[in-house]
mmCIF file of C-alpha atoms in Angstrom:
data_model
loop_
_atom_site.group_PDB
_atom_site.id
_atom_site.type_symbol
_atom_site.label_atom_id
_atom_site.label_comp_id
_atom_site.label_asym_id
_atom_site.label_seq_id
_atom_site.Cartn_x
_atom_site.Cartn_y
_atom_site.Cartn_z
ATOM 1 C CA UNK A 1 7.591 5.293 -32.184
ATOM 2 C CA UNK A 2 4.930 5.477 -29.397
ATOM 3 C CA UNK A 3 5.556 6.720 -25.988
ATOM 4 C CA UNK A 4 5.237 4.883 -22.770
ATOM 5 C CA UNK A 5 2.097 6.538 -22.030
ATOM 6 C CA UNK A 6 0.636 5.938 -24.951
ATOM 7 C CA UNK A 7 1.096 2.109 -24.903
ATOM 8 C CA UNK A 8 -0.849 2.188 -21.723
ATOM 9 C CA UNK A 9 -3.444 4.206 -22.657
ATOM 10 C CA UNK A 10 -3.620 1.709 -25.494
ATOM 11 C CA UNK A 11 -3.673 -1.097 -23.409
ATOM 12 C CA UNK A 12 -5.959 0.416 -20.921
ATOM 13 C CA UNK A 13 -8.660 1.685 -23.730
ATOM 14 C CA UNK A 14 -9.114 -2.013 -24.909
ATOM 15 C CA UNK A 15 -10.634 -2.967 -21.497
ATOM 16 C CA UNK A 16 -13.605 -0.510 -22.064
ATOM 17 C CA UNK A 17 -15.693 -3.103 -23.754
ATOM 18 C CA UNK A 18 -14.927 -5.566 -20.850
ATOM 19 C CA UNK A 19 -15.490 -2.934 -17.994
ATOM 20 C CA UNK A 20 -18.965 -1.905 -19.542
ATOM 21 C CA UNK A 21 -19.644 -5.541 -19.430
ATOM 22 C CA UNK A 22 -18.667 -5.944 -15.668
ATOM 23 C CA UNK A 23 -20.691 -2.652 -14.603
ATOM 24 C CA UNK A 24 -23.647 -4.023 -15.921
ATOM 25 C CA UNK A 25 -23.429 -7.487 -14.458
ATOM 26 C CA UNK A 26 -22.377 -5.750 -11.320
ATOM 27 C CA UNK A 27 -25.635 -3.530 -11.486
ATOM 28 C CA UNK A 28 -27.942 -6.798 -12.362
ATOM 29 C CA UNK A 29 -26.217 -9.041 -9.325
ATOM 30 C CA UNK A 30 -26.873 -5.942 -6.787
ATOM 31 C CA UNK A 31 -30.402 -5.232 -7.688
ATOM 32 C CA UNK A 32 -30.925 -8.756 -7.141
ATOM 33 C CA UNK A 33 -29.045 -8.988 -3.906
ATOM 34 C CA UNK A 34 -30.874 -6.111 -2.812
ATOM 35 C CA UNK A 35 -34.081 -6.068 -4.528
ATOM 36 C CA UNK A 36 -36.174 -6.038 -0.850
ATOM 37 C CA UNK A 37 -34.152 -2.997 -0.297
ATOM 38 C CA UNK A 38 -33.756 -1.192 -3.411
ATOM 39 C CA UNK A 39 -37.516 -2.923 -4.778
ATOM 40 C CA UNK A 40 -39.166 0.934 -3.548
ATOM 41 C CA UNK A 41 -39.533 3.424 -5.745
ATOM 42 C CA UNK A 42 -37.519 5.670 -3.599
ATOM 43 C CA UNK A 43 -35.485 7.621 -5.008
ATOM 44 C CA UNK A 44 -31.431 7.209 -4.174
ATOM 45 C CA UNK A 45 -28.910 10.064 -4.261
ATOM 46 C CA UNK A 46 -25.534 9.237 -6.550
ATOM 47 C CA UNK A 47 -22.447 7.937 -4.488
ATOM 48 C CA UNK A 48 -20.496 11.138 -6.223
ATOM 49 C CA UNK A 49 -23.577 13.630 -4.223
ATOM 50 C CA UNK A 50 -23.006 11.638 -1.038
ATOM 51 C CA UNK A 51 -19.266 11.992 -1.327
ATOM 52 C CA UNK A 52 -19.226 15.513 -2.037
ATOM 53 C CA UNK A 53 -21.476 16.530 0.594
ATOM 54 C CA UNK A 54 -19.539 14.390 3.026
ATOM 55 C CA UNK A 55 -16.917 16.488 2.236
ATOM 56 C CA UNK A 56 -18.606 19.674 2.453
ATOM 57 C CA UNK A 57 -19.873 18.983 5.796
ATOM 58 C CA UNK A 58 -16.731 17.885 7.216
ATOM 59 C CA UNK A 59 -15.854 21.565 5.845
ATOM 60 C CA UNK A 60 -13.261 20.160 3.487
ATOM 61 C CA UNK A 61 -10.970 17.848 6.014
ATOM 62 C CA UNK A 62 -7.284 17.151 5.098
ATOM 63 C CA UNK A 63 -9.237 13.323 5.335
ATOM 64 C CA UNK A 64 -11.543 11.175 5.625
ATOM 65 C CA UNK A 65 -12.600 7.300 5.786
ATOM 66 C CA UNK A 66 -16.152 6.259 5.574
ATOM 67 C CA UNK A 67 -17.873 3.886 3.977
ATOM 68 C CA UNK A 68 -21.724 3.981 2.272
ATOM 69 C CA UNK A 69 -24.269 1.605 1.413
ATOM 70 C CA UNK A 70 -25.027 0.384 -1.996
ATOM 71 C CA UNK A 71 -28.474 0.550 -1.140
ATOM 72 C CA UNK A 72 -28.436 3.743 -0.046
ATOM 73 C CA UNK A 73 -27.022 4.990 -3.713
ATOM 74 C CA UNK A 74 -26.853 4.944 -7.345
ATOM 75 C CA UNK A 75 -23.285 3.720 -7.869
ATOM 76 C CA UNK A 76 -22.551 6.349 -10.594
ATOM 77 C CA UNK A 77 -18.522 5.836 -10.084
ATOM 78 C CA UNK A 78 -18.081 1.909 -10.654
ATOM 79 C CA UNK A 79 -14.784 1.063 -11.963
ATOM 80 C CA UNK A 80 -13.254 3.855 -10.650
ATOM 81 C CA UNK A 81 -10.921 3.339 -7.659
ATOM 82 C CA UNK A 82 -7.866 6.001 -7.374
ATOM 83 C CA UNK A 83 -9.421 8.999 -8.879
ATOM 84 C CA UNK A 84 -9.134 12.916 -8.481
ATOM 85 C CA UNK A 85 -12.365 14.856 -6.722
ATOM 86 C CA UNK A 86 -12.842 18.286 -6.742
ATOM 87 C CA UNK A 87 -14.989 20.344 -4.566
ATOM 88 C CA UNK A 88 -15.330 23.950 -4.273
ATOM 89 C CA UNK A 89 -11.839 24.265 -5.739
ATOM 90 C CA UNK A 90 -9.933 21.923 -3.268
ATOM 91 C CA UNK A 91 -9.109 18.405 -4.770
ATOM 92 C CA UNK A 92 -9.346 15.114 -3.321
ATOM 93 C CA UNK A 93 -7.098 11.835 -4.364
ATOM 94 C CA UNK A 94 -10.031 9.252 -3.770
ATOM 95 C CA UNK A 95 -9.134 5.931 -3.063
ATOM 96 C CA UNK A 96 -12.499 3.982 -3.235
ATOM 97 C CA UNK A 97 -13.293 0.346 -3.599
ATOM 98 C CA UNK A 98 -17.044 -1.449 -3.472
ATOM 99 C CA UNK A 99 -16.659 -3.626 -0.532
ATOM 100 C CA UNK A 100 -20.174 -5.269 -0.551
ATOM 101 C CA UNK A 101 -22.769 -4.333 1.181
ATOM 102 C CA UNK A 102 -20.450 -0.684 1.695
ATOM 103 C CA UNK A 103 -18.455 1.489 -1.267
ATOM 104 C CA UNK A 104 -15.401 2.747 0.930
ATOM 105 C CA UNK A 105 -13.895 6.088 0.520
ATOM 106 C CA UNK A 106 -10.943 7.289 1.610
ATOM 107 C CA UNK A 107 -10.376 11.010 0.784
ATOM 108 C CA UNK A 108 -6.883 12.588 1.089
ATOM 109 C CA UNK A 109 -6.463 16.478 0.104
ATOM 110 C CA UNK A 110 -4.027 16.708 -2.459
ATOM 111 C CA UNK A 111 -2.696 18.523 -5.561
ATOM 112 C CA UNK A 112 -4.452 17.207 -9.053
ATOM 113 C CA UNK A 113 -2.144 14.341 -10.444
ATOM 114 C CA UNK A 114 -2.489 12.066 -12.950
ATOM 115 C CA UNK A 115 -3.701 8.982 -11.317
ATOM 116 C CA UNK A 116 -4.976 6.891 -14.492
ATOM 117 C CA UNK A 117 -1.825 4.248 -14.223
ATOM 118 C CA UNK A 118 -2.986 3.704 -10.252
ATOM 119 C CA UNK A 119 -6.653 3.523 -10.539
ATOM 120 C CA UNK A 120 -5.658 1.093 -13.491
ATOM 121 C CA UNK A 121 -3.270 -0.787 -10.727
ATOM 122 C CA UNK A 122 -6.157 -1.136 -8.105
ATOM 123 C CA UNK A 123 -8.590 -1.575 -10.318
ATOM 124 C CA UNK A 124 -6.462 -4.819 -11.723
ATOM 125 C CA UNK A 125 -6.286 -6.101 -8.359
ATOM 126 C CA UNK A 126 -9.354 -6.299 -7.506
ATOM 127 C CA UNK A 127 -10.381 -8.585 -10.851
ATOM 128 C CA UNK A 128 -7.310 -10.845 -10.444
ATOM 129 C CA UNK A 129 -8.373 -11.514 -6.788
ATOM 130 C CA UNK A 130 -12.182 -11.686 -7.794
ATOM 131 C CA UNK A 131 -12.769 -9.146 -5.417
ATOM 132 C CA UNK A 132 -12.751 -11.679 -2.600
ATOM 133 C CA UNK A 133 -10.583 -9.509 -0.213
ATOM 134 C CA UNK A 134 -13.035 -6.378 -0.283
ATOM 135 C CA UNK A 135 -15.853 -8.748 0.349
ATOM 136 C CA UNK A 136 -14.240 -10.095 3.361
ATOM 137 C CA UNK A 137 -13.484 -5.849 4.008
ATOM 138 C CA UNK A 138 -16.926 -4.954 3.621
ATOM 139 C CA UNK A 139 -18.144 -7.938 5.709
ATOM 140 C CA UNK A 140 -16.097 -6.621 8.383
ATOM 141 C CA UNK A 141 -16.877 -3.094 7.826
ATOM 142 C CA UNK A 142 -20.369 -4.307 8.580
ATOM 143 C CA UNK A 143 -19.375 -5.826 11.980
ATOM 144 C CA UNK A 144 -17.240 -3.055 12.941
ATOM 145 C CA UNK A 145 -18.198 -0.035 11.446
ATOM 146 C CA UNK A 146 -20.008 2.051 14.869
ATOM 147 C CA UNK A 147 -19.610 5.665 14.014
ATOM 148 C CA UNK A 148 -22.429 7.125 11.546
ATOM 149 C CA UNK A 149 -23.707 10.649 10.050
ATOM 150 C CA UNK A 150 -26.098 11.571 8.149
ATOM 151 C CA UNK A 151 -25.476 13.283 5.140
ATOM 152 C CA UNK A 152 -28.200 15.367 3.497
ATOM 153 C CA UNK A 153 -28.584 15.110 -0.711
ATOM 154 C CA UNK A 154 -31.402 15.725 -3.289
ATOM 155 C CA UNK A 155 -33.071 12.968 -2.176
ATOM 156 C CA UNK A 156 -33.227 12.728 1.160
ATOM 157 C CA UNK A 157 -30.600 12.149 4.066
ATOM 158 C CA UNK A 158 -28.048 9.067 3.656
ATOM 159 C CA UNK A 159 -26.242 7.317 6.892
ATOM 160 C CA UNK A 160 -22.269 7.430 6.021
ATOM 161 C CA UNK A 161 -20.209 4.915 8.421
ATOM 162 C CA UNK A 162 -17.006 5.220 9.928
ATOM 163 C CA UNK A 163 -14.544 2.436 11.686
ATOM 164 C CA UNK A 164 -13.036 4.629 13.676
ATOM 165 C CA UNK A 165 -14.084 7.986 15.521
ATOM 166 C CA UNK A 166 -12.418 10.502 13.387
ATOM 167 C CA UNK A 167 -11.455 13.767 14.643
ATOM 168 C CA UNK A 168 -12.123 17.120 13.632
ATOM 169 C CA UNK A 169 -9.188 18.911 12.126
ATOM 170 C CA UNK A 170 -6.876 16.223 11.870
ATOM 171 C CA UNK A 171 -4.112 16.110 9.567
ATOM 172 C CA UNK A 172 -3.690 12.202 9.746
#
């Protein structure tokens, strides 16, 4: 008799082949869309780099929000969108979404947990709605987004953007 668990893990394991297929059209349609930008032979940091050192210059925060562009990074975590992130022994629940032309992060210090059945859930969503809604949410991240850094990787510095002004220190 199988458990619970293992009936999703089931059902989630049969969407590998179709999720492999997805990153890789994803890749093709965004170097296409963004072949004047991404056409040099620059070299682009990973999104996990840029995340990480977000967080280590924010000197771990309880949060953050901010989003990156795609063509400012190799989008080494597609497919992933509630995750756990560890860094320098303090974990992160990630909630993170590509939201064209950004990949949003929101970071929320937290205990480890099991969060395979959520980033499952989200990730769901955003098929079923053909990720219209976080195109119309990175379209307006575009407009609105006015607050920037600049976060230094392997490859240079990358320009993270913010909606809001956050504040240093803040629980919430």
């Amino acid at each position: 008799m199988s458990t619970l668990s293992e009936k999703i893990f089931f059902f989630l394991s049969s969407f590998l082949p179709v999720m492999l297929f997805l990153k890789k059209a994803h890749e093709v349609f965004l170097r296409i869309l963004l072949f004047p930008v991404t056409g040099s032979s620059r070299q682009r940091p990973s999104a996990s780099e840029v995340l990480t050192g977000h967080l280590l210059q924010r000197s771990l925060p309880h949060w953050t929000s901010f989003c990156v562009k795609y063509s400012a990074v190799q989008n080494d975590q597609f497919g992933l969108s509630n995750f756990n992130w560890e860094v320098r022994g303090t974990n992160y629940h990630i909630l993170r979404t590509g939201c064209f032309p950004f990949i949003k992060y929101h970071c929320s210090k937290a205990p480890w947990q099991d969060l395979k059945t959520e980033d499952w859930f989200f990730t769901a969503l955003k098929v079923i709605n053909f990720g219209i809604p976080t195109l119309l949410y990175g379209l307006s991240s575009w407009i609105f987004a006015r607050f920037t850094e600049t976060v230094p990787t392997s490859c240079g510095p990358v320009t993270v953007y913010f909606l809001n002004k956050e504040d240093e220190g803040a629980m919430f």
